[in-house]
């Protein structure tokens, strides 16, 4: 949700900042801007509504030259995505600020500043920060102290970058509720919302903690102050995924690249976590065995696609580990009275580890007497990871496409590991544990075979491009997969899609079925297959056009109104993971046919760090 990149370097930083913005564009893409302290001592700014390419055109026409600068790509919260509302925001011609997050008390602060004669040129909450820091600076504080004093008056969430003409060699950063990392260069230093933005200049990062303020100065000086204002040391971590993570390589879109990476990242997520016949609980982290052995119930909380992964896990945890499980969207959970049974484990799922609602739910849960918390997350050093008792990292690598794909299937794998771990301490049948372990080892290969069906799925997608609605059906653990299929389709192709447990069809949605309503179903060879087949007959009998992804052994044949694509055999426990793939590919190809912006669909952003 908004991307920040900033630099204090020994060279002109315009190119570094622009490249950083391009790499951060997945976080927000409705306007962008840059401010640089020029070598002649001026503060100069360029902003543009629209994508980073629009800003690039402005910079081509009128470049900014200097060694200290800040830049931003926006996902609008306060004020429309216009040039005036684009960051950086300034106080006069001396100070510029970029901000990610929301300042909740900005109206009160704005009224106070207007009373003192400050004029506002935008509708954003951010502009108050510019004037407040500018005011402190004129009172004789240095830039660090000015920012620290202002932060004490702000309610809400922020990651900030601030520069001032009066301290031309300094860049201040701060974070509370929104991510910010320091990139450590050679006699240079950088700030960004995500390490990806800076991989072209460094692979060494310091993940700032809640309440940290950092002062970067020419020559590579980095000073970090904690929330109490004390100078602190934070570890430098090396980014492991390489710069390739930030590029599409041979693929047309990040989403397609990330779909194709799934066999490999699933193998990486399993690495070191499977024994011969069961999961290795000790590989889940320090204290995992002790904690899991006490668990009697599980509450899972997440948003969007991650929530769908949680719904699948409910079926697994109850069926295989015998653990009663509840799953809830974080934005609901955090605002209701929750009854917590004894020995309940609180589990959060999040690709980014920064989703505001999920993070707030974790903080809320801490007050409720849970046995402990476990985060299943893809971003090391993220807030969720830092604040949870236990973490199970997915090894999906950076996910850039706004539509989550590999993060989802690696979450499912991590949840199956959790199921096996809890099963092991709860007398799950040992032979069944061993079967699932064997199936998990073979999963990447079977996934590769499903990806080989891409051409057939692309051919199927043509039937959807002109449709306005679609219905997804599944039963059991495949109902959440239907939900995920519908979310993918609406998210990137803007086709209205809904998902139902197939048995619910006759209770209402069947009324929607006609030849204009494609109905997509997943039909693995499991205990509910015969029931599902009857539900599919109900659709055919009403003239509906059915598209079924089915196990090769289920005996469904192509016929009028029935299009069947056969998938290889997989142990039914893992079928939800495998059957996700054709739905991802279908949505992808429909979106490409419709010509939408696949990686950056309208109105959305990758990391939802606001409520
Ligand atoms: C998925 O395609 C979405 N873009 C979205 O639903 C996402 O899964 C959700 O915002 C949660 O994000 P998280 O996993 O980073 O917490």
PDB file of N, CA, C and O in Angstrom, residues 80-105:
ATOM      1  N   UNK A  80      -8.224  12.120  -4.133  1.00  0.00           N
ATOM      2  CA  UNK A  80      -8.184  11.377  -5.401  1.00  0.00           C
ATOM      3  C   UNK A  80      -6.752  11.228  -5.919  1.00  0.00           C
ATOM      4  O   UNK A  80      -5.869  11.986  -5.522  1.00  0.00           O
ATOM      5  N   UNK A  81      -6.558  10.278  -6.844  1.00  0.00           N
ATOM      6  CA  UNK A  81      -5.202  10.098  -7.383  1.00  0.00           C
ATOM      7  C   UNK A  81      -4.818  11.165  -8.406  1.00  0.00           C
ATOM      8  O   UNK A  81      -4.702  10.915  -9.594  1.00  0.00           O
ATOM      9  N   UNK A  82      -4.640  12.407  -7.957  1.00  0.00           N
ATOM     10  CA  UNK A  82      -4.265  13.512  -8.848  1.00  0.00           C
ATOM     11  C   UNK A  82      -2.812  13.905  -8.594  1.00  0.00           C
ATOM     12  O   UNK A  82      -2.218  13.482  -7.602  1.00  0.00           O
ATOM     13  N   UNK A  83      -2.291  14.757  -9.444  1.00  0.00           N
ATOM     14  CA  UNK A  83      -0.914  15.215  -9.239  1.00  0.00           C
ATOM     15  C   UNK A  83      -0.779  15.968  -7.908  1.00  0.00           C
ATOM     16  O   UNK A  83       0.188  15.794  -7.173  1.00  0.00           O
ATOM     17  N   UNK A  84      -1.796  16.776  -7.576  1.00  0.00           N
ATOM     18  CA  UNK A  84      -1.717  17.551  -6.330  1.00  0.00           C
ATOM     19  C   UNK A  84      -1.654  16.682  -5.089  1.00  0.00           C
ATOM     20  O   UNK A  84      -1.049  17.051  -4.078  1.00  0.00           O
ATOM     21  N   UNK A  85      -2.317  15.531  -5.176  1.00  0.00           N
ATOM     22  CA  UNK A  85      -2.320  14.645  -4.006  1.00  0.00           C
ATOM     23  C   UNK A  85      -1.144  13.670  -4.007  1.00  0.00           C
ATOM     24  O   UNK A  85      -0.946  12.935  -3.036  1.00  0.00           O
ATOM     25  N   UNK A  86      -0.385  13.649  -5.107  1.00  0.00           N
ATOM     26  CA  UNK A  86       0.755  12.727  -5.176  1.00  0.00           C
ATOM     27  C   UNK A  86       1.852  13.180  -4.211  1.00  0.00           C
ATOM     28  O   UNK A  86       2.026  14.380  -3.962  1.00  0.00           O
ATOM     29  N   UNK A  87       2.585  12.229  -3.674  1.00  0.00           N
ATOM     30  CA  UNK A  87       3.733  12.530  -2.801  1.00  0.00           C
ATOM     31  C   UNK A  87       4.960  12.760  -3.697  1.00  0.00           C
ATOM     32  O   UNK A  87       4.984  12.269  -4.805  1.00  0.00           O
ATOM     33  N   UNK A  88       6.001  13.377  -3.253  1.00  0.00           N
ATOM     34  CA  UNK A  88       6.228  13.967  -1.932  1.00  0.00           C
ATOM     35  C   UNK A  88       5.376  15.219  -1.708  1.00  0.00           C
ATOM     36  O   UNK A  88       5.054  15.934  -2.662  1.00  0.00           O
ATOM     37  N   UNK A  89       5.037  15.460  -0.432  1.00  0.00           N
ATOM     38  CA  UNK A  89       4.393  16.709  -0.055  1.00  0.00           C
ATOM     39  C   UNK A  89       5.444  17.617   0.583  1.00  0.00           C
ATOM     40  O   UNK A  89       6.390  17.143   1.215  1.00  0.00           O
ATOM     41  N   UNK A  90       5.249  18.907   0.373  1.00  0.00           N
ATOM     42  CA  UNK A  90       6.275  19.857   0.830  1.00  0.00           C
ATOM     43  C   UNK A  90       5.732  20.830   1.857  1.00  0.00           C
ATOM     44  O   UNK A  90       4.529  21.100   1.904  1.00  0.00           O
ATOM     45  N   UNK A  91       6.631  21.381   2.635  1.00  0.00           N
ATOM     46  CA  UNK A  91       6.319  22.556   3.435  1.00  0.00           C
ATOM     47  C   UNK A  91       7.209  23.649   2.862  1.00  0.00           C
ATOM     48  O   UNK A  91       8.431  23.598   3.002  1.00  0.00           O
ATOM     49  N   UNK A  92       6.581  24.595   2.168  1.00  0.00           N
ATOM     50  CA  UNK A  92       7.349  25.623   1.461  1.00  0.00           C
ATOM     51  C   UNK A  92       8.280  24.978   0.450  1.00  0.00           C
ATOM     52  O   UNK A  92       7.973  23.913  -0.100  1.00  0.00           O
ATOM     53  N   UNK A  93       9.446  25.594   0.253  1.00  0.00           N
ATOM     54  CA  UNK A  93      10.382  25.003  -0.704  1.00  0.00           C
ATOM     55  C   UNK A  93      11.581  24.406   0.009  1.00  0.00           C
ATOM     56  O   UNK A  93      12.661  24.285  -0.545  1.00  0.00           O
ATOM     57  N   UNK A  94      11.377  24.050   1.312  1.00  0.00           N
ATOM     58  CA  UNK A  94      12.508  23.559   2.100  1.00  0.00           C
ATOM     59  C   UNK A  94      12.420  22.084   2.442  1.00  0.00           C
ATOM     60  O   UNK A  94      13.434  21.402   2.517  1.00  0.00           O
ATOM     61  N   UNK A  95      11.203  21.595   2.705  1.00  0.00           N
ATOM     62  CA  UNK A  95      11.079  20.248   3.268  1.00  0.00           C
ATOM     63  C   UNK A  95      10.141  19.393   2.429  1.00  0.00           C
ATOM     64  O   UNK A  95       9.127  19.878   1.933  1.00  0.00           O
ATOM     65  N   UNK A  96      10.488  18.130   2.264  1.00  0.00           N
ATOM     66  CA  UNK A  96       9.603  17.209   1.528  1.00  0.00           C
ATOM     67  C   UNK A  96       9.467  15.904   2.299  1.00  0.00           C
ATOM     68  O   UNK A  96      10.416  15.457   2.962  1.00  0.00           O
ATOM     69  N   UNK A  97       8.258  15.319   2.201  1.00  0.00           N
ATOM     70  CA  UNK A  97       7.926  14.096   2.945  1.00  0.00           C
ATOM     71  C   UNK A  97       7.264  13.092   2.013  1.00  0.00           C
ATOM     72  O   UNK A  97       6.399  13.469   1.197  1.00  0.00           O
ATOM     73  N   UNK A  98       7.628  11.822   2.146  1.00  0.00           N
ATOM     74  CA  UNK A  98       6.823  10.741   1.556  1.00  0.00           C
ATOM     75  C   UNK A  98       6.293   9.898   2.705  1.00  0.00           C
ATOM     76  O   UNK A  98       6.976   9.721   3.722  1.00  0.00           O
ATOM     77  N   UNK A  99       5.088   9.383   2.533  1.00  0.00           N
ATOM     78  CA  UNK A  99       4.406   8.713   3.650  1.00  0.00           C
ATOM     79  C   UNK A  99       3.603   7.530   3.128  1.00  0.00           C
ATOM     80  O   UNK A  99       2.922   7.626   2.112  1.00  0.00           O
ATOM     81  N   UNK A 100       3.669   6.441   3.869  1.00  0.00           N
ATOM     82  CA  UNK A 100       2.822   5.276   3.630  1.00  0.00           C
ATOM     83  C   UNK A 100       2.062   5.039   4.924  1.00  0.00           C
ATOM     84  O   UNK A 100       2.661   4.973   5.985  1.00  0.00           O
ATOM     85  N   UNK A 101       0.722   4.937   4.845  1.00  0.00           N
ATOM     86  CA  UNK A 101      -0.069   4.723   6.065  1.00  0.00           C
ATOM     87  C   UNK A 101      -1.172   5.756   6.162  1.00  0.00           C
ATOM     88  O   UNK A 101      -1.479   6.448   5.177  1.00  0.00           O
ATOM     89  N   UNK A 102      -1.776   5.875   7.331  1.00  0.00           N
ATOM     90  CA  UNK A 102      -2.856   6.847   7.513  1.00  0.00           C
ATOM     91  C   UNK A 102      -2.662   7.569   8.842  1.00  0.00           C
ATOM     92  O   UNK A 102      -2.455   6.933   9.876  1.00  0.00           O
ATOM     93  N   UNK A 103      -2.719   8.906   8.801  1.00  0.00           N
ATOM     94  CA  UNK A 103      -2.656   9.687  10.038  1.00  0.00           C
ATOM     95  C   UNK A 103      -4.099   9.961  10.465  1.00  0.00           C
ATOM     96  O   UNK A 103      -4.827  10.720   9.811  1.00  0.00           O
ATOM     97  N   UNK A 104      -4.508   9.322  11.543  1.00  0.00           N
ATOM     98  CA  UNK A 104      -5.929   9.369  11.914  1.00  0.00           C
ATOM     99  C   UNK A 104      -6.349  10.711  12.493  1.00  0.00           C
ATOM    100  O   UNK A 104      -7.509  11.098  12.372  1.00  0.00           O
ATOM    101  N   UNK A 105      -5.437  11.443  13.141  1.00  0.00           N
ATOM    102  CA  UNK A 105      -5.824  12.737  13.733  1.00  0.00           C
ATOM    103  C   UNK A 105      -5.426  13.916  12.834  1.00  0.00           C
ATOM    104  O   UNK A 105      -5.193  15.015  13.312  1.00  0.00           O
TER     105      UNK A 105
END
